[in-house]
Amino acid sequence: MGMSVTISAASAQDAEQILKLQYLCYQNEAELYGDYSIEPLTQTLDDLRAELDGGHALVARLGDEVVASVRGTIDDTGTARIARLIVHPRMRRHGLGGRLLDAIEERFAGEPAAKRFQLFTGRRGEGNLRLYRSRGYAPVASEQVGPGLKLITLQKEAAAEAFVASS
């Protein structure tokens, strides 16, 4: 019998596993764009720990192993910026990325509640774009950030029921 994947808040103790997973997951992106100096591959453990302290982060675990993660922050305008949705290559195509995306959005439904969700991905990331579109995200901007790298920003409005106080 197999183990179930569980999703929970990331802790400081998860930082090293998250960083190793991030490095593994972004190899494909670096190869796709021919750029191994992208920030996810150069981030230090100290930088990641600071990022975890300053925002929300979730991990998906299979037993004790972190097999997926996502991070996000919310700004003063109510925009929740979701970043670094990563899933171990052996765990892809099983719905885990969608589960994590739903979970981080749910996390931002608290106080202060997010009015909108934003994320970005490279324009060649077909799997990423397919996932985000299936979850209601639509392109709102694009930016050329390097010779071969164009980032697409996608956004969706938070569910209306998140704004309505219960009577």
Short mmCIF file of N, CA, C and O in Angstrom, two decimals, residues 18-128:
data_model
loop_
_atom_site.label_atom_id
_atom_site.label_comp_id
_atom_site.label_asym_id
_atom_site.label_seq_id
_atom_site.Cartn_x
_atom_site.Cartn_y
_atom_site.Cartn_z
N ILE A 18 13.56 22.04 0.34
CA ILE A 18 12.92 22.87 -0.68
C ILE A 18 13.95 23.38 -1.67
O ILE A 18 13.73 23.34 -2.90
N LEU A 19 15.09 23.85 -1.18
CA LEU A 19 16.12 24.38 -2.06
C LEU A 19 16.65 23.29 -3.00
O LEU A 19 16.84 23.54 -4.20
N LYS A 20 16.88 22.09 -2.50
CA LYS A 20 17.35 20.99 -3.35
C LYS A 20 16.30 20.63 -4.40
O LYS A 20 16.63 20.40 -5.56
N LEU A 21 15.04 20.61 -4.00
CA LEU A 21 13.96 20.31 -4.94
C LEU A 21 13.85 21.42 -5.98
O LEU A 21 13.67 21.15 -7.18
N GLN A 22 13.95 22.66 -5.55
CA GLN A 22 13.90 23.80 -6.46
C GLN A 22 15.01 23.68 -7.51
O GLN A 22 14.78 23.87 -8.71
N TYR A 23 16.21 23.34 -7.06
CA TYR A 23 17.34 23.19 -7.97
C TYR A 23 17.05 22.09 -9.00
O TYR A 23 17.26 22.26 -10.19
N LEU A 24 16.53 20.98 -8.55
CA LEU A 24 16.19 19.88 -9.44
C LEU A 24 15.10 20.29 -10.44
O LEU A 24 15.22 20.06 -11.65
N CYS A 25 14.06 20.92 -9.95
CA CYS A 25 12.91 21.26 -10.80
C CYS A 25 13.22 22.33 -11.84
O CYS A 25 12.64 22.32 -12.93
N TYR A 26 14.10 23.24 -11.53
CA TYR A 26 14.38 24.33 -12.47
C TYR A 26 15.45 23.98 -13.50
O TYR A 26 15.76 24.79 -14.37
N GLN A 27 16.00 22.77 -13.46
CA GLN A 27 16.95 22.35 -14.48
C GLN A 27 16.28 22.35 -15.86
O GLN A 27 16.88 22.78 -16.85
N ASN A 28 15.04 21.86 -15.93
CA ASN A 28 14.32 21.83 -17.21
C ASN A 28 14.10 23.23 -17.75
O ASN A 28 14.23 23.47 -18.95
N GLU A 29 13.72 24.16 -16.87
CA GLU A 29 13.52 25.56 -17.30
C GLU A 29 14.82 26.14 -17.83
O GLU A 29 14.84 26.78 -18.87
N ALA A 30 15.91 25.91 -17.11
CA ALA A 30 17.20 26.44 -17.52
C ALA A 30 17.59 25.87 -18.89
O ALA A 30 18.07 26.61 -19.76
N GLU A 31 17.36 24.59 -19.08
CA GLU A 31 17.68 23.97 -20.36
C GLU A 31 16.79 24.52 -21.47
O GLU A 31 17.26 24.82 -22.57
N LEU A 32 15.52 24.66 -21.18
CA LEU A 32 14.55 25.17 -22.16
C LEU A 32 14.94 26.55 -22.68
O LEU A 32 14.80 26.84 -23.86
N TYR A 33 15.47 27.39 -21.78
CA TYR A 33 15.82 28.76 -22.15
C TYR A 33 17.32 28.96 -22.36
O TYR A 33 17.76 30.06 -22.68
N GLY A 34 18.11 27.90 -22.15
CA GLY A 34 19.55 28.02 -22.33
C GLY A 34 20.20 28.98 -21.35
O GLY A 34 21.17 29.66 -21.68
N ASP A 35 19.67 29.04 -20.13
CA ASP A 35 20.18 29.98 -19.13
C ASP A 35 20.19 29.32 -17.76
O ASP A 35 19.14 29.16 -17.12
N TYR A 36 21.37 28.94 -17.31
CA TYR A 36 21.50 28.29 -16.00
C TYR A 36 21.79 29.29 -14.88
O TYR A 36 22.08 28.88 -13.76
N SER A 37 21.66 30.56 -15.18
CA SER A 37 21.88 31.58 -14.15
C SER A 37 20.55 32.14 -13.64
O SER A 37 20.54 33.15 -12.95
N ILE A 38 19.44 31.47 -13.95
CA ILE A 38 18.14 31.96 -13.48
C ILE A 38 18.10 31.93 -11.96
O ILE A 38 18.73 31.08 -11.32
N GLU A 39 17.37 32.85 -11.39
CA GLU A 39 17.37 33.06 -9.94
C GLU A 39 17.04 31.80 -9.13
O GLU A 39 17.68 31.56 -8.10
N PRO A 40 16.10 30.96 -9.54
CA PRO A 40 15.84 29.76 -8.73
C PRO A 40 17.05 28.82 -8.61
O PRO A 40 17.14 28.06 -7.65
N LEU A 41 17.98 28.91 -9.56
CA LEU A 41 19.17 28.07 -9.51
C LEU A 41 20.33 28.72 -8.78
O LEU A 41 21.33 28.07 -8.49
N THR A 42 20.21 30.00 -8.50
CA THR A 42 21.30 30.72 -7.82
C THR A 42 20.92 31.16 -6.40
O THR A 42 21.75 31.69 -5.68
N GLN A 43 19.67 30.93 -6.02
CA GLN A 43 19.21 31.33 -4.69
C GLN A 43 19.99 30.57 -3.61
O GLN A 43 20.23 29.37 -3.73
N THR A 44 20.39 31.27 -2.57
CA THR A 44 21.12 30.65 -1.47
C THR A 44 20.14 30.14 -0.41
O THR A 44 18.98 30.57 -0.35
N LEU A 45 20.64 29.29 0.45
CA LEU A 45 19.83 28.77 1.54
C LEU A 45 19.40 29.90 2.48
O LEU A 45 18.25 29.94 2.92
N ASP A 46 20.30 30.84 2.75
CA ASP A 46 19.95 31.98 3.61
C ASP A 46 18.85 32.82 2.98
O ASP A 46 17.93 33.27 3.67
N ASP A 47 18.95 33.05 1.66
CA ASP A 47 17.90 33.82 0.96
C ASP A 47 16.56 33.10 1.04
O ASP A 47 15.52 33.72 1.25
N LEU A 48 16.58 31.79 0.86
CA LEU A 48 15.35 31.01 0.92
C LEU A 48 14.76 31.07 2.33
O LEU A 48 13.55 31.26 2.49
N ARG A 49 15.59 30.93 3.34
CA ARG A 49 15.09 31.01 4.72
C ARG A 49 14.43 32.36 4.98
O ARG A 49 13.37 32.43 5.61
N ALA A 50 15.04 33.44 4.50
CA ALA A 50 14.46 34.78 4.65
C ALA A 50 13.13 34.87 3.92
O ALA A 50 12.16 35.45 4.42
N GLU A 51 13.06 34.28 2.74
CA GLU A 51 11.81 34.29 1.96
C GLU A 51 10.72 33.51 2.70
O GLU A 51 9.57 33.94 2.75
N LEU A 52 11.08 32.39 3.28
CA LEU A 52 10.10 31.60 4.03
C LEU A 52 9.60 32.37 5.25
O LEU A 52 8.42 32.28 5.61
N ASP A 53 10.48 33.14 5.89
CA ASP A 53 10.09 33.95 7.05
C ASP A 53 9.14 35.07 6.67
O ASP A 53 8.30 35.47 7.47
N GLY A 54 9.27 35.60 5.45
CA GLY A 54 8.51 36.78 5.06
C GLY A 54 7.24 36.52 4.29
O GLY A 54 6.57 37.46 3.87
N GLY A 55 6.87 35.27 4.08
CA GLY A 55 5.67 34.99 3.29
C GLY A 55 5.02 33.69 3.72
O GLY A 55 5.24 33.21 4.82
N HIS A 56 4.22 33.16 2.83
CA HIS A 56 3.55 31.89 3.06
C HIS A 56 4.22 30.84 2.19
O HIS A 56 4.55 31.11 1.03
N ALA A 57 4.41 29.68 2.71
CA ALA A 57 4.97 28.58 1.93
C ALA A 57 4.30 27.29 2.35
O ALA A 57 4.04 27.07 3.54
N LEU A 58 4.02 26.47 1.38
CA LEU A 58 3.44 25.16 1.63
C LEU A 58 4.35 24.09 1.05
O LEU A 58 5.06 24.34 0.06
N VAL A 59 4.31 22.93 1.63
CA VAL A 59 5.04 21.79 1.09
C VAL A 59 4.08 20.61 0.99
O VAL A 59 3.11 20.50 1.74
N ALA A 60 4.38 19.75 0.03
CA ALA A 60 3.69 18.47 -0.07
C ALA A 60 4.72 17.42 0.29
O ALA A 60 5.86 17.46 -0.19
N ARG A 61 4.34 16.52 1.17
CA ARG A 61 5.25 15.49 1.65
C ARG A 61 4.73 14.10 1.27
O ARG A 61 3.54 13.84 1.33
N LEU A 62 5.68 13.26 0.94
CA LEU A 62 5.43 11.85 0.78
C LEU A 62 6.28 11.20 1.86
O LEU A 62 7.51 11.15 1.74
N GLY A 63 5.64 10.84 2.96
CA GLY A 63 6.40 10.43 4.14
C GLY A 63 7.12 11.64 4.68
O GLY A 63 6.52 12.68 4.91
N ASP A 64 8.45 11.55 4.83
CA ASP A 64 9.24 12.67 5.33
C ASP A 64 9.84 13.52 4.21
O ASP A 64 10.45 14.54 4.46
N GLU A 65 9.67 13.07 2.97
CA GLU A 65 10.29 13.76 1.84
C GLU A 65 9.40 14.88 1.30
O GLU A 65 8.21 14.68 1.04
N VAL A 66 9.98 16.07 1.12
CA VAL A 66 9.28 17.18 0.46
C VAL A 66 9.33 16.90 -1.04
O VAL A 66 10.41 16.85 -1.63
N VAL A 67 8.15 16.70 -1.64
CA VAL A 67 8.07 16.36 -3.07
C VAL A 67 7.49 17.49 -3.91
O VAL A 67 7.48 17.41 -5.14
N ALA A 68 7.01 18.54 -3.25
CA ALA A 68 6.47 19.69 -3.97
C ALA A 68 6.39 20.87 -3.00
O ALA A 68 6.36 20.69 -1.78
N SER A 69 6.35 22.07 -3.57
CA SER A 69 6.29 23.27 -2.73
C SER A 69 5.74 24.43 -3.55
O SER A 69 5.80 24.43 -4.78
N VAL A 70 5.24 25.42 -2.84
CA VAL A 70 4.78 26.67 -3.45
C VAL A 70 4.93 27.77 -2.41
O VAL A 70 4.86 27.52 -1.21
N ARG A 71 5.17 28.99 -2.88
CA ARG A 71 5.34 30.14 -1.98
C ARG A 71 4.48 31.29 -2.46
O ARG A 71 4.10 31.35 -3.63
N GLY A 72 4.25 32.24 -1.57
CA GLY A 72 3.50 33.42 -1.97
C GLY A 72 3.54 34.50 -0.92
O GLY A 72 3.88 34.27 0.24
N THR A 73 3.23 35.69 -1.38
CA THR A 73 3.12 36.87 -0.50
C THR A 73 1.88 37.64 -0.93
O THR A 73 1.37 37.48 -2.04
N ILE A 74 1.41 38.51 -0.04
CA ILE A 74 0.28 39.38 -0.38
C ILE A 74 0.70 40.81 -0.13
O ILE A 74 1.36 41.11 0.87
N ASP A 75 0.35 41.69 -1.06
CA ASP A 75 0.74 43.09 -0.90
C ASP A 75 -0.42 43.94 -0.39
O ASP A 75 -1.52 43.43 -0.15
N ASP A 76 -0.17 45.24 -0.23
CA ASP A 76 -1.16 46.16 0.33
C ASP A 76 -2.40 46.33 -0.55
O ASP A 76 -3.44 46.76 -0.07
N THR A 77 -2.28 46.01 -1.84
CA THR A 77 -3.43 46.16 -2.74
C THR A 77 -4.31 44.93 -2.75
O THR A 77 -5.33 44.91 -3.43
N GLY A 78 -3.90 43.88 -2.02
CA GLY A 78 -4.69 42.65 -1.99
C GLY A 78 -4.29 41.67 -3.08
O GLY A 78 -4.99 40.69 -3.32
N THR A 79 -3.15 41.91 -3.71
CA THR A 79 -2.67 40.99 -4.73
C THR A 79 -1.78 39.93 -4.07
O THR A 79 -0.77 40.27 -3.46
N ALA A 80 -2.20 38.68 -4.20
CA ALA A 80 -1.39 37.56 -3.70
C ALA A 80 -0.51 37.11 -4.86
O ALA A 80 -1.01 36.72 -5.92
N ARG A 81 0.79 37.20 -4.67
CA ARG A 81 1.75 36.79 -5.70
C ARG A 81 2.25 35.39 -5.35
O ARG A 81 2.87 35.18 -4.32
N ILE A 82 1.92 34.47 -6.23
CA ILE A 82 2.25 33.07 -6.03
C ILE A 82 3.52 32.77 -6.83
O ILE A 82 3.65 33.19 -7.99
N ALA A 83 4.44 32.06 -6.21
CA ALA A 83 5.72 31.81 -6.87
C ALA A 83 6.25 30.42 -6.54
O ALA A 83 5.86 29.81 -5.55
N ARG A 84 7.14 29.99 -7.38
CA ARG A 84 7.93 28.77 -7.17
C ARG A 84 7.08 27.54 -6.89
O ARG A 84 7.33 26.80 -5.95
N LEU A 85 6.07 27.33 -7.73
CA LEU A 85 5.30 26.10 -7.65
C LEU A 85 6.17 25.01 -8.29
O LEU A 85 6.42 25.03 -9.49
N ILE A 86 6.66 24.10 -7.46
CA ILE A 86 7.57 23.06 -7.94
C ILE A 86 7.07 21.69 -7.51
O ILE A 86 6.54 21.53 -6.41
N VAL A 87 7.22 20.72 -8.40
CA VAL A 87 6.82 19.35 -8.13
C VAL A 87 7.95 18.44 -8.61
O VAL A 87 8.44 18.58 -9.73
N HIS A 88 8.36 17.52 -7.74
CA HIS A 88 9.43 16.58 -8.10
C HIS A 88 9.06 15.91 -9.44
O HIS A 88 7.90 15.52 -9.64
N PRO A 89 10.03 15.76 -10.34
CA PRO A 89 9.73 15.16 -11.65
C PRO A 89 9.00 13.82 -11.58
O PRO A 89 8.11 13.56 -12.40
N ARG A 90 9.29 13.00 -10.62
CA ARG A 90 8.62 11.69 -10.55
C ARG A 90 7.17 11.79 -10.06
O ARG A 90 6.41 10.83 -10.16
N MET A 91 6.80 12.96 -9.53
CA MET A 91 5.45 13.16 -8.99
C MET A 91 4.55 13.99 -9.92
O MET A 91 3.40 14.26 -9.58
N ARG A 92 5.08 14.38 -11.06
CA ARG A 92 4.31 15.23 -11.98
C ARG A 92 3.22 14.43 -12.69
O ARG A 92 3.29 13.22 -12.79
N ARG A 93 2.23 15.16 -13.17
CA ARG A 93 1.11 14.60 -13.94
C ARG A 93 0.17 13.75 -13.07
O ARG A 93 -0.51 12.86 -13.55
N HIS A 94 0.13 14.08 -11.75
CA HIS A 94 -0.78 13.39 -10.84
C HIS A 94 -1.69 14.37 -10.10
O HIS A 94 -2.32 14.00 -9.11
N GLY A 95 -1.70 15.63 -10.52
CA GLY A 95 -2.58 16.63 -9.91
C GLY A 95 -2.00 17.34 -8.71
O GLY A 95 -2.69 18.16 -8.09
N LEU A 96 -0.77 17.06 -8.37
CA LEU A 96 -0.18 17.65 -7.17
C LEU A 96 0.03 19.16 -7.33
O LEU A 96 -0.20 19.92 -6.39
N GLY A 97 0.45 19.62 -8.50
CA GLY A 97 0.62 21.05 -8.73
C GLY A 97 -0.69 21.80 -8.56
O GLY A 97 -0.74 22.85 -7.92
N GLY A 98 -1.77 21.24 -9.08
CA GLY A 98 -3.08 21.85 -8.93
C GLY A 98 -3.55 21.87 -7.49
O GLY A 98 -4.12 22.86 -7.01
N ARG A 99 -3.27 20.80 -6.76
CA ARG A 99 -3.63 20.75 -5.34
C ARG A 99 -2.89 21.82 -4.55
O ARG A 99 -3.47 22.49 -3.69
N LEU A 100 -1.60 21.99 -4.85
CA LEU A 100 -0.81 23.01 -4.14
C LEU A 100 -1.29 24.42 -4.50
O LEU A 100 -1.37 25.29 -3.63
N LEU A 101 -1.60 24.64 -5.76
CA LEU A 101 -2.09 25.95 -6.18
C LEU A 101 -3.40 26.27 -5.47
O LEU A 101 -3.59 27.37 -4.94
N ASP A 102 -4.30 25.31 -5.42
CA ASP A 102 -5.57 25.51 -4.70
C ASP A 102 -5.31 25.79 -3.23
O ASP A 102 -5.95 26.66 -2.62
N ALA A 103 -4.36 25.07 -2.63
CA ALA A 103 -4.08 25.22 -1.20
C ALA A 103 -3.49 26.59 -0.88
O ALA A 103 -3.87 27.21 0.13
N ILE A 104 -2.60 27.11 -1.72
CA ILE A 104 -2.01 28.43 -1.44
C ILE A 104 -3.07 29.51 -1.64
O ILE A 104 -3.12 30.48 -0.89
N GLU A 105 -3.94 29.35 -2.62
CA GLU A 105 -5.04 30.32 -2.80
C GLU A 105 -5.94 30.31 -1.57
O GLU A 105 -6.35 31.37 -1.09
N GLU A 106 -6.24 29.13 -1.09
CA GLU A 106 -7.08 29.01 0.11
C GLU A 106 -6.40 29.69 1.31
O GLU A 106 -7.05 30.35 2.12
N ARG A 107 -5.09 29.56 1.41
CA ARG A 107 -4.32 30.19 2.49
C ARG A 107 -4.51 31.71 2.45
O ARG A 107 -4.57 32.36 3.48
N PHE A 108 -4.59 32.25 1.24
CA PHE A 108 -4.74 33.71 1.09
C PHE A 108 -6.19 34.17 1.19
O PHE A 108 -6.48 35.33 1.00
N ALA A 109 -7.10 33.29 1.51
CA ALA A 109 -8.49 33.68 1.70
C ALA A 109 -8.72 34.25 3.10
O ALA A 109 -9.77 34.81 3.37
N GLY A 110 -7.72 34.13 3.98
CA GLY A 110 -7.83 34.65 5.34
C GLY A 110 -7.68 36.16 5.39
O GLY A 110 -7.94 36.86 4.43
N GLU A 111 -7.27 36.66 6.52
CA GLU A 111 -7.09 38.10 6.70
C GLU A 111 -5.64 38.49 6.57
O GLU A 111 -4.79 37.87 7.21
N PRO A 112 -5.31 39.50 5.77
CA PRO A 112 -6.23 40.17 4.85
C PRO A 112 -6.48 39.29 3.64
O PRO A 112 -5.56 38.65 3.13
N ALA A 113 -7.71 39.23 3.21
CA ALA A 113 -8.08 38.36 2.10
C ALA A 113 -7.55 38.89 0.78
O ALA A 113 -7.58 40.10 0.53
N ALA A 114 -7.08 37.99 -0.05
CA ALA A 114 -6.60 38.37 -1.38
C ALA A 114 -7.77 38.77 -2.27
O ALA A 114 -8.83 38.15 -2.21
N LYS A 115 -7.57 39.81 -3.06
CA LYS A 115 -8.57 40.23 -4.04
C LYS A 115 -8.29 39.60 -5.39
O LYS A 115 -9.18 39.42 -6.21
N ARG A 116 -7.02 39.29 -5.62
CA ARG A 116 -6.61 38.67 -6.88
C ARG A 116 -5.35 37.85 -6.64
O ARG A 116 -4.63 38.07 -5.67
N PHE A 117 -5.12 36.93 -7.54
CA PHE A 117 -3.93 36.08 -7.50
C PHE A 117 -3.13 36.33 -8.77
O PHE A 117 -3.70 36.43 -9.86
N GLN A 118 -1.82 36.42 -8.61
CA GLN A 118 -0.94 36.63 -9.75
C GLN A 118 0.23 35.66 -9.68
O GLN A 118 0.71 35.34 -8.59
N LEU A 119 0.68 35.21 -10.83
CA LEU A 119 1.87 34.38 -10.93
C LEU A 119 2.48 34.59 -12.30
O LEU A 119 1.90 35.24 -13.15
N PHE A 120 3.67 34.07 -12.50
CA PHE A 120 4.28 34.19 -13.82
C PHE A 120 5.02 32.92 -14.17
O PHE A 120 5.37 32.11 -13.31
N THR A 121 5.24 32.75 -15.46
CA THR A 121 5.97 31.61 -15.97
C THR A 121 6.59 31.99 -17.30
O THR A 121 6.18 32.97 -17.93
N GLY A 122 7.56 31.22 -17.73
CA GLY A 122 8.16 31.45 -19.04
C GLY A 122 7.18 31.09 -20.15
O GLY A 122 6.36 30.18 -20.00
N ARG A 123 7.27 31.80 -21.25
CA ARG A 123 6.31 31.59 -22.34
C ARG A 123 6.41 30.22 -22.97
O ARG A 123 5.47 29.74 -23.60
N ARG A 124 7.52 29.52 -22.81
CA ARG A 124 7.68 28.18 -23.37
C ARG A 124 7.23 27.09 -22.42
O ARG A 124 7.25 25.92 -22.78
N GLY A 125 6.82 27.45 -21.23
CA GLY A 125 6.39 26.46 -20.23
C GLY A 125 4.97 26.01 -20.48
O GLY A 125 4.05 26.37 -19.73
N GLU A 126 4.76 25.20 -21.51
CA GLU A 126 3.41 24.78 -21.91
C GLU A 126 2.65 24.08 -20.79
O GLU A 126 1.47 24.33 -20.58
N GLY A 127 3.33 23.20 -20.05
CA GLY A 127 2.66 22.50 -18.95
C GLY A 127 2.21 23.47 -17.87
O GLY A 127 1.09 23.36 -17.35
N ASN A 128 3.06 24.43 -17.54
CA ASN A 128 2.70 25.44 -16.54
C ASN A 128 1.52 26.27 -17.02
O ASN A 128 0.56 26.49 -16.27
#
